[in-house]
């Protein structure tokens, strides 16, 4: 029996979402939301980034619906209103980075239970891009993948990188890995950033929507990551960087003003993805799915062109 979970339609910009609670094999409870569509050409599996939540993708789901696709999104463990993993719920944390794959497996089981139409496609943003790449190596059953500013590396100064590695590594055996990583804090970035100076989007109206969402439902907010999360993420990204690109059609979007993930790692990956395409977005920031209308429309048009090209066997 499916257990209904809350869906905050008042902030999602999309009244059609339906959410359920799922329990992963290790007992962690996560939330899954879907936006059905009659006679859809397929279903897009949305892998959100760190700090994100299902309602943030209500508008993305509406864009995909206009282009003929049903979609589904997830509250990863440790964020949204899924189970938080530390007593201090403001700290972003995961025990082992590959635990996110347990969430993916629960997601796939639920998608099949719902009868959402094949083929499946991946749309992965930021941290979701790291989780998604691992999932592709684990045979995620998608026909094509689209990445938005994927976290295949974290942007930091050369001087800071060895400190991040060293401090996060020793924090585990010394027992303080559950504290905030240096420079991080409990208040989520969106609520403390100045709109005109934010690193997420050049579209102020979109940034205001994020503020409104978290002001209306503060339980969705998440602060900075733990030292443990940082070490797990750095280790996972290094492991993945050493593997060849999956044999799957893909497209990746990267803004010219990216300040959060490492553009060098993204260009390296896409430069060795034989059936992959890198799209550089002039004056785009991290949230390319929430950018200025013209830029945002071009992203959705490009990714659905890729998806449409890989639906033929299901037509």
CSV table of C-alpha atoms in Angstrom, one decimal:
chain,number,residue,atom,x,y,z
A,1,UNK,CA,0.0,0.0,0.0
A,2,UNK,CA,1.3,3.4,-0.9
A,3,UNK,CA,1.6,5.9,1.9
A,4,UNK,CA,0.7,9.5,0.9
A,5,UNK,CA,3.3,12.2,1.8
A,6,UNK,CA,2.8,15.9,1.9
A,7,UNK,CA,3.1,17.9,-1.4
A,8,UNK,CA,3.2,21.7,-1.0
A,9,UNK,CA,1.4,22.7,-4.1
A,10,UNK,CA,1.2,26.3,-2.8
A,11,UNK,CA,4.9,26.8,-3.5
A,12,UNK,CA,5.5,24.3,-6.3
A,13,UNK,CA,4.0,26.3,-9.1
A,14,UNK,CA,2.3,23.0,-10.2
A,15,UNK,CA,-0.9,21.6,-8.7
A,16,UNK,CA,-0.5,18.2,-10.2
A,17,UNK,CA,2.2,16.6,-8.0
A,18,UNK,CA,1.5,13.5,-5.9
A,19,UNK,CA,3.9,12.4,-3.1
A,20,UNK,CA,4.5,9.2,-1.3
A,21,UNK,CA,6.7,8.0,1.5
A,22,UNK,CA,9.2,5.2,0.7
A,23,UNK,CA,11.3,3.2,3.0
A,24,UNK,CA,14.7,2.2,1.7
A,25,UNK,CA,16.3,-1.2,2.5
A,26,UNK,CA,18.3,0.2,5.3
A,27,UNK,CA,15.2,1.7,7.0
A,28,UNK,CA,15.7,5.3,6.0
A,29,UNK,CA,12.5,7.0,4.9
A,30,UNK,CA,12.5,9.2,1.8
A,31,UNK,CA,9.9,11.1,-0.1
A,32,UNK,CA,9.1,10.7,-3.8
A,33,UNK,CA,6.9,13.0,-5.9
A,34,UNK,CA,5.6,12.4,-9.4
A,35,UNK,CA,3.7,14.4,-12.0
A,36,UNK,CA,1.7,12.0,-14.2
A,37,UNK,CA,0.7,12.7,-17.8
A,38,UNK,CA,-1.7,10.8,-19.9
A,39,UNK,CA,-0.1,9.4,-23.1
A,40,UNK,CA,3.3,10.7,-22.1
A,41,UNK,CA,6.3,9.9,-24.4
A,42,UNK,CA,8.3,8.7,-21.4
A,43,UNK,CA,9.2,9.6,-17.8
A,44,UNK,CA,12.0,11.9,-16.6
A,45,UNK,CA,13.8,10.9,-13.4
A,46,UNK,CA,14.8,14.1,-11.7
A,47,UNK,CA,17.8,13.8,-9.4
A,48,UNK,CA,17.9,17.1,-7.4
A,49,UNK,CA,21.0,18.7,-6.0
A,50,UNK,CA,22.2,19.1,-2.4
A,51,UNK,CA,19.8,21.1,-0.1
A,52,UNK,CA,16.9,20.7,-2.6
A,53,UNK,CA,13.4,19.3,-2.3
A,54,UNK,CA,10.6,18.0,-4.6
A,55,UNK,CA,8.6,21.2,-4.8
A,56,UNK,CA,11.6,23.1,-6.3
A,57,UNK,CA,11.0,21.0,-9.4
A,58,UNK,CA,7.3,21.6,-9.8
A,59,UNK,CA,8.0,24.2,-12.5
A,60,UNK,CA,10.5,21.9,-14.2
A,61,UNK,CA,7.8,19.2,-14.2
A,62,UNK,CA,5.4,21.7,-15.9
A,63,UNK,CA,8.0,22.4,-18.6
A,64,UNK,CA,8.5,18.7,-19.2
A,65,UNK,CA,4.7,18.2,-19.3
A,66,UNK,CA,4.4,20.8,-22.0
A,67,UNK,CA,7.0,18.8,-24.0
A,68,UNK,CA,5.2,15.5,-23.5
A,69,UNK,CA,6.9,13.9,-20.5
A,70,UNK,CA,5.8,12.7,-17.1
A,71,UNK,CA,8.3,13.2,-14.3
A,72,UNK,CA,9.3,12.1,-10.9
A,73,UNK,CA,11.6,13.8,-8.2
A,74,UNK,CA,13.1,12.7,-4.9
A,75,UNK,CA,13.9,14.1,-1.5
A,76,UNK,CA,17.3,12.4,-0.9
A,77,UNK,CA,18.0,11.1,2.5
A,78,UNK,CA,19.2,13.9,4.7
A,79,UNK,CA,17.3,16.7,3.0
A,80,UNK,CA,13.8,18.0,2.2
A,81,UNK,CA,11.4,16.2,4.5
A,82,UNK,CA,13.1,12.8,4.1
A,83,UNK,CA,14.8,11.5,7.2
A,84,UNK,CA,17.6,13.7,8.4
A,85,UNK,CA,20.6,11.7,9.5
A,86,UNK,CA,22.0,13.8,12.4
A,87,UNK,CA,20.4,15.3,15.5
A,88,UNK,CA,21.2,18.7,14.1
A,89,UNK,CA,18.8,18.6,11.1
A,90,UNK,CA,20.4,21.7,9.6
A,91,UNK,CA,23.6,19.8,8.7
A,92,UNK,CA,23.7,18.1,5.3
A,93,UNK,CA,25.0,14.6,5.9
A,94,UNK,CA,25.2,11.1,4.5
A,95,UNK,CA,26.9,8.1,6.1
A,96,UNK,CA,28.4,6.7,2.8
A,97,UNK,CA,27.9,8.5,-0.5
A,98,UNK,CA,26.8,5.3,-2.2
A,99,UNK,CA,23.9,5.2,0.2
A,100,UNK,CA,22.2,7.6,-2.2
A,101,UNK,CA,22.0,4.6,-4.6
A,102,UNK,CA,19.6,2.9,-2.1
A,103,UNK,CA,17.3,5.9,-2.6
A,104,UNK,CA,17.6,5.5,-6.4
A,105,UNK,CA,16.6,1.8,-6.1
A,106,UNK,CA,13.6,2.7,-4.0
A,107,UNK,CA,12.7,5.4,-6.5
A,108,UNK,CA,12.8,2.9,-9.5
A,109,UNK,CA,10.7,0.4,-7.6
A,110,UNK,CA,8.1,3.0,-6.9
A,111,UNK,CA,8.1,4.4,-10.5
A,112,UNK,CA,7.4,0.8,-11.8
A,113,UNK,CA,4.7,0.4,-9.1
A,114,UNK,CA,3.0,3.6,-10.3
A,115,UNK,CA,3.1,2.4,-13.9
A,116,UNK,CA,4.8,5.6,-15.1
A,117,UNK,CA,5.5,5.1,-18.9
A,118,UNK,CA,8.8,4.0,-20.4
A,119,UNK,CA,11.3,4.9,-21.7
A,120,UNK,CA,12.9,6.6,-18.7
A,121,UNK,CA,15.3,9.5,-18.9
A,122,UNK,CA,17.6,11.2,-16.4
A,123,UNK,CA,17.7,14.9,-15.5
A,124,UNK,CA,20.3,15.4,-12.8
A,125,UNK,CA,21.3,18.7,-11.2
A,126,UNK,CA,24.5,19.4,-9.2
A,127,UNK,CA,24.9,16.7,-6.5
A,128,UNK,CA,22.3,14.8,-8.4
A,129,UNK,CA,24.7,14.7,-11.3
A,130,UNK,CA,27.3,12.9,-9.1
A,131,UNK,CA,24.6,10.4,-7.9
A,132,UNK,CA,23.3,10.1,-11.4
A,133,UNK,CA,26.7,9.3,-12.9
A,134,UNK,CA,27.2,6.5,-10.4
A,135,UNK,CA,23.7,5.2,-11.2
A,136,UNK,CA,24.5,5.0,-14.9
A,137,UNK,CA,27.5,2.9,-14.0
A,138,UNK,CA,25.1,0.7,-12.0
A,139,UNK,CA,22.9,0.3,-15.0
A,140,UNK,CA,20.2,2.9,-14.3
A,141,UNK,CA,17.6,1.9,-17.0
A,142,UNK,CA,17.4,5.2,-18.9
A,143,UNK,CA,17.8,5.9,-22.6
A,144,UNK,CA,19.5,9.3,-22.3
A,145,UNK,CA,20.8,11.6,-19.6
A,146,UNK,CA,20.8,15.4,-19.2
A,147,UNK,CA,23.0,17.1,-16.6
A,148,UNK,CA,22.6,20.6,-15.2
A,149,UNK,CA,25.9,21.9,-13.6
A,150,UNK,CA,26.8,18.4,-12.4
A,151,UNK,CA,28.9,18.0,-9.3
A,152,UNK,CA,31.7,16.1,-10.8
A,153,UNK,CA,34.1,18.4,-8.9
A,154,UNK,CA,33.6,21.1,-6.3
A,155,UNK,CA,35.0,24.6,-7.2
A,156,UNK,CA,37.5,25.7,-4.6
A,157,UNK,CA,40.9,27.5,-4.6
A,158,UNK,CA,44.0,25.4,-5.1
A,159,UNK,CA,45.1,26.4,-1.6
A,160,UNK,CA,41.9,25.2,0.0
A,161,UNK,CA,41.7,21.8,-1.7
A,162,UNK,CA,44.4,20.0,0.3
A,163,UNK,CA,42.9,21.5,3.5
A,164,UNK,CA,39.5,20.2,2.6
A,165,UNK,CA,40.8,16.7,1.9
A,166,UNK,CA,43.0,16.7,5.0
A,167,UNK,CA,40.6,18.0,7.5
A,168,UNK,CA,37.6,16.0,6.3
A,169,UNK,CA,39.7,12.8,6.3
A,170,UNK,CA,41.0,13.1,9.8
A,171,UNK,CA,37.6,14.2,11.1
A,172,UNK,CA,36.4,10.6,10.7
A,173,UNK,CA,38.9,8.7,13.0
A,174,UNK,CA,39.0,11.7,15.4
A,175,UNK,CA,35.2,11.7,15.8
A,176,UNK,CA,34.2,15.2,14.7
A,177,UNK,CA,33.0,14.4,11.2
A,178,UNK,CA,29.4,15.3,12.0
A,179,UNK,CA,30.1,19.0,12.4
A,180,UNK,CA,29.7,21.7,9.7
A,181,UNK,CA,32.5,21.8,7.1
A,182,UNK,CA,34.6,25.1,7.5
A,183,UNK,CA,32.8,28.2,6.4
A,184,UNK,CA,29.4,26.4,6.4
A,185,UNK,CA,26.5,27.4,8.7
A,186,UNK,CA,23.0,26.3,9.7
A,187,UNK,CA,21.0,29.0,7.8
A,188,UNK,CA,20.4,27.8,4.2
A,189,UNK,CA,22.2,29.8,1.5
A,190,UNK,CA,19.0,31.0,-0.2
A,191,UNK,CA,17.7,32.8,2.9
A,192,UNK,CA,21.0,34.6,3.7
A,193,UNK,CA,22.1,35.6,0.2
A,194,UNK,CA,21.4,39.0,-1.4
A,195,UNK,CA,19.3,38.4,-4.5
A,196,UNK,CA,21.4,40.6,-6.8
A,197,UNK,CA,24.6,38.9,-5.7
A,198,UNK,CA,23.5,35.3,-5.5
A,199,UNK,CA,25.5,32.5,-7.2
A,200,UNK,CA,22.5,30.4,-8.3
A,201,UNK,CA,20.6,32.3,-11.0
A,202,UNK,CA,20.8,35.7,-12.8
A,203,UNK,CA,17.0,35.7,-12.8
A,204,UNK,CA,16.0,37.5,-9.7
A,205,UNK,CA,12.3,36.4,-10.0
A,206,UNK,CA,13.4,32.8,-9.8
A,207,UNK,CA,15.7,33.5,-6.8
A,208,UNK,CA,12.7,35.2,-5.1
A,209,UNK,CA,10.7,32.0,-5.7
A,210,UNK,CA,13.3,30.0,-3.8
A,211,UNK,CA,13.2,32.4,-0.9
A,212,UNK,CA,9.4,32.3,-0.8
A,213,UNK,CA,9.4,28.5,-0.8
A,214,UNK,CA,11.7,28.2,2.2
A,215,UNK,CA,10.0,31.0,4.0
A,216,UNK,CA,6.6,29.3,3.6
A,217,UNK,CA,7.9,25.9,4.5
A,218,UNK,CA,11.1,26.2,6.6
A,219,UNK,CA,11.2,22.4,7.3
A,220,UNK,CA,12.4,22.0,3.7
A,221,UNK,CA,15.6,24.1,4.3
A,222,UNK,CA,19.0,22.7,4.8
A,223,UNK,CA,22.3,24.3,5.9
A,224,UNK,CA,25.8,23.5,5.0
A,225,UNK,CA,27.3,20.0,4.7
A,226,UNK,CA,29.1,18.1,7.4
A,227,UNK,CA,32.8,17.3,7.2
A,228,UNK,CA,31.8,13.7,6.7
A,229,UNK,CA,29.6,14.6,3.7
A,230,UNK,CA,32.5,16.6,2.2
A,231,UNK,CA,34.9,13.7,2.5
A,232,UNK,CA,32.5,11.2,1.1
A,233,UNK,CA,31.7,13.6,-1.8
A,234,UNK,CA,35.4,14.3,-2.6
A,235,UNK,CA,36.1,10.5,-2.5
A,236,UNK,CA,33.2,9.6,-4.7
A,237,UNK,CA,34.0,12.3,-7.3
A,238,UNK,CA,37.6,11.2,-7.5
A,239,UNK,CA,36.6,7.6,-8.0
A,240,UNK,CA,34.1,8.5,-10.7
A,241,UNK,CA,36.6,10.8,-12.5
A,242,UNK,CA,38.8,7.8,-13.2
A,243,UNK,CA,36.2,5.8,-15.0
A,244,UNK,CA,35.3,6.1,-18.7
A,245,UNK,CA,32.1,7.8,-19.8
A,246,UNK,CA,29.0,5.6,-20.0
A,247,UNK,CA,27.9,4.4,-23.4
A,248,UNK,CA,24.7,6.6,-23.4
A,249,UNK,CA,23.5,9.7,-25.2
A,250,UNK,CA,23.9,12.7,-23.0
A,251,UNK,CA,23.9,16.5,-22.8
A,252,UNK,CA,25.4,18.7,-20.1
A,253,UNK,CA,24.6,22.3,-19.5
A,254,UNK,CA,27.2,24.6,-17.9
A,255,UNK,CA,26.8,28.3,-17.2
A,256,UNK,CA,29.8,30.6,-17.9
A,257,UNK,CA,29.4,32.2,-14.4
A,258,UNK,CA,29.4,28.9,-12.5
A,259,UNK,CA,30.7,29.3,-9.0
A,260,UNK,CA,29.7,26.1,-7.2
A,261,UNK,CA,30.8,23.1,-9.1
A,262,UNK,CA,34.1,22.7,-11.0
A,263,UNK,CA,33.8,23.6,-14.7
A,264,UNK,CA,37.2,22.0,-15.4
A,265,UNK,CA,36.0,18.6,-14.3
A,266,UNK,CA,32.8,19.0,-16.3
A,267,UNK,CA,34.7,19.9,-19.5
A,268,UNK,CA,37.1,17.0,-18.9
A,269,UNK,CA,34.2,14.5,-18.6
A,270,UNK,CA,32.3,15.7,-21.6
A,271,UNK,CA,35.5,15.9,-23.7
A,272,UNK,CA,35.7,12.1,-23.3
A,273,UNK,CA,32.0,11.3,-23.6
A,274,UNK,CA,31.8,10.1,-27.3
A,275,UNK,CA,28.0,10.5,-27.6
A,276,UNK,CA,27.8,13.4,-25.2
A,277,UNK,CA,27.3,17.1,-25.8
A,278,UNK,CA,28.4,20.1,-23.7
A,279,UNK,CA,26.3,23.2,-24.0
A,280,UNK,CA,27.9,26.4,-22.6
A,281,UNK,CA,25.4,29.0,-21.5
A,282,UNK,CA,26.6,32.6,-21.7
A,283,UNK,CA,26.0,34.5,-18.4
A,284,UNK,CA,24.3,31.5,-16.9
A,285,UNK,CA,24.9,30.6,-13.3
A,286,UNK,CA,24.5,27.3,-11.4
A,287,UNK,CA,20.7,26.9,-11.6
A,288,UNK,CA,20.3,26.6,-15.4
A,289,UNK,CA,16.8,25.2,-15.0
A,290,UNK,CA,15.8,28.5,-13.2
A,291,UNK,CA,17.7,31.0,-15.4
A,292,UNK,CA,16.3,33.9,-17.4
A,293,UNK,CA,13.4,32.7,-19.6
A,294,UNK,CA,15.2,32.7,-22.9
A,295,UNK,CA,18.1,30.7,-21.5
A,296,UNK,CA,15.8,28.4,-19.6
A,297,UNK,CA,13.7,27.7,-22.6
A,298,UNK,CA,16.8,26.8,-24.7
A,299,UNK,CA,17.8,24.3,-22.0
A,300,UNK,CA,14.5,22.6,-22.0
A,301,UNK,CA,14.3,22.5,-25.8
A,302,UNK,CA,17.8,21.0,-26.0
A,303,UNK,CA,17.2,18.3,-23.4
A,304,UNK,CA,13.9,17.3,-24.8
A,305,UNK,CA,15.4,17.1,-28.3
A,306,UNK,CA,17.8,14.5,-26.9
A,307,UNK,CA,15.0,12.7,-25.1
A,308,UNK,CA,12.8,12.7,-28.2
A,309,UNK,CA,15.6,11.2,-30.3
A,310,UNK,CA,15.6,8.2,-28.0
A,311,UNK,CA,12.0,7.3,-27.8
A,312,UNK,CA,11.6,5.7,-31.2
A,313,UNK,CA,11.5,2.0,-30.0
A,314,UNK,CA,8.6,2.9,-27.7
A,315,UNK,CA,6.5,4.8,-30.2
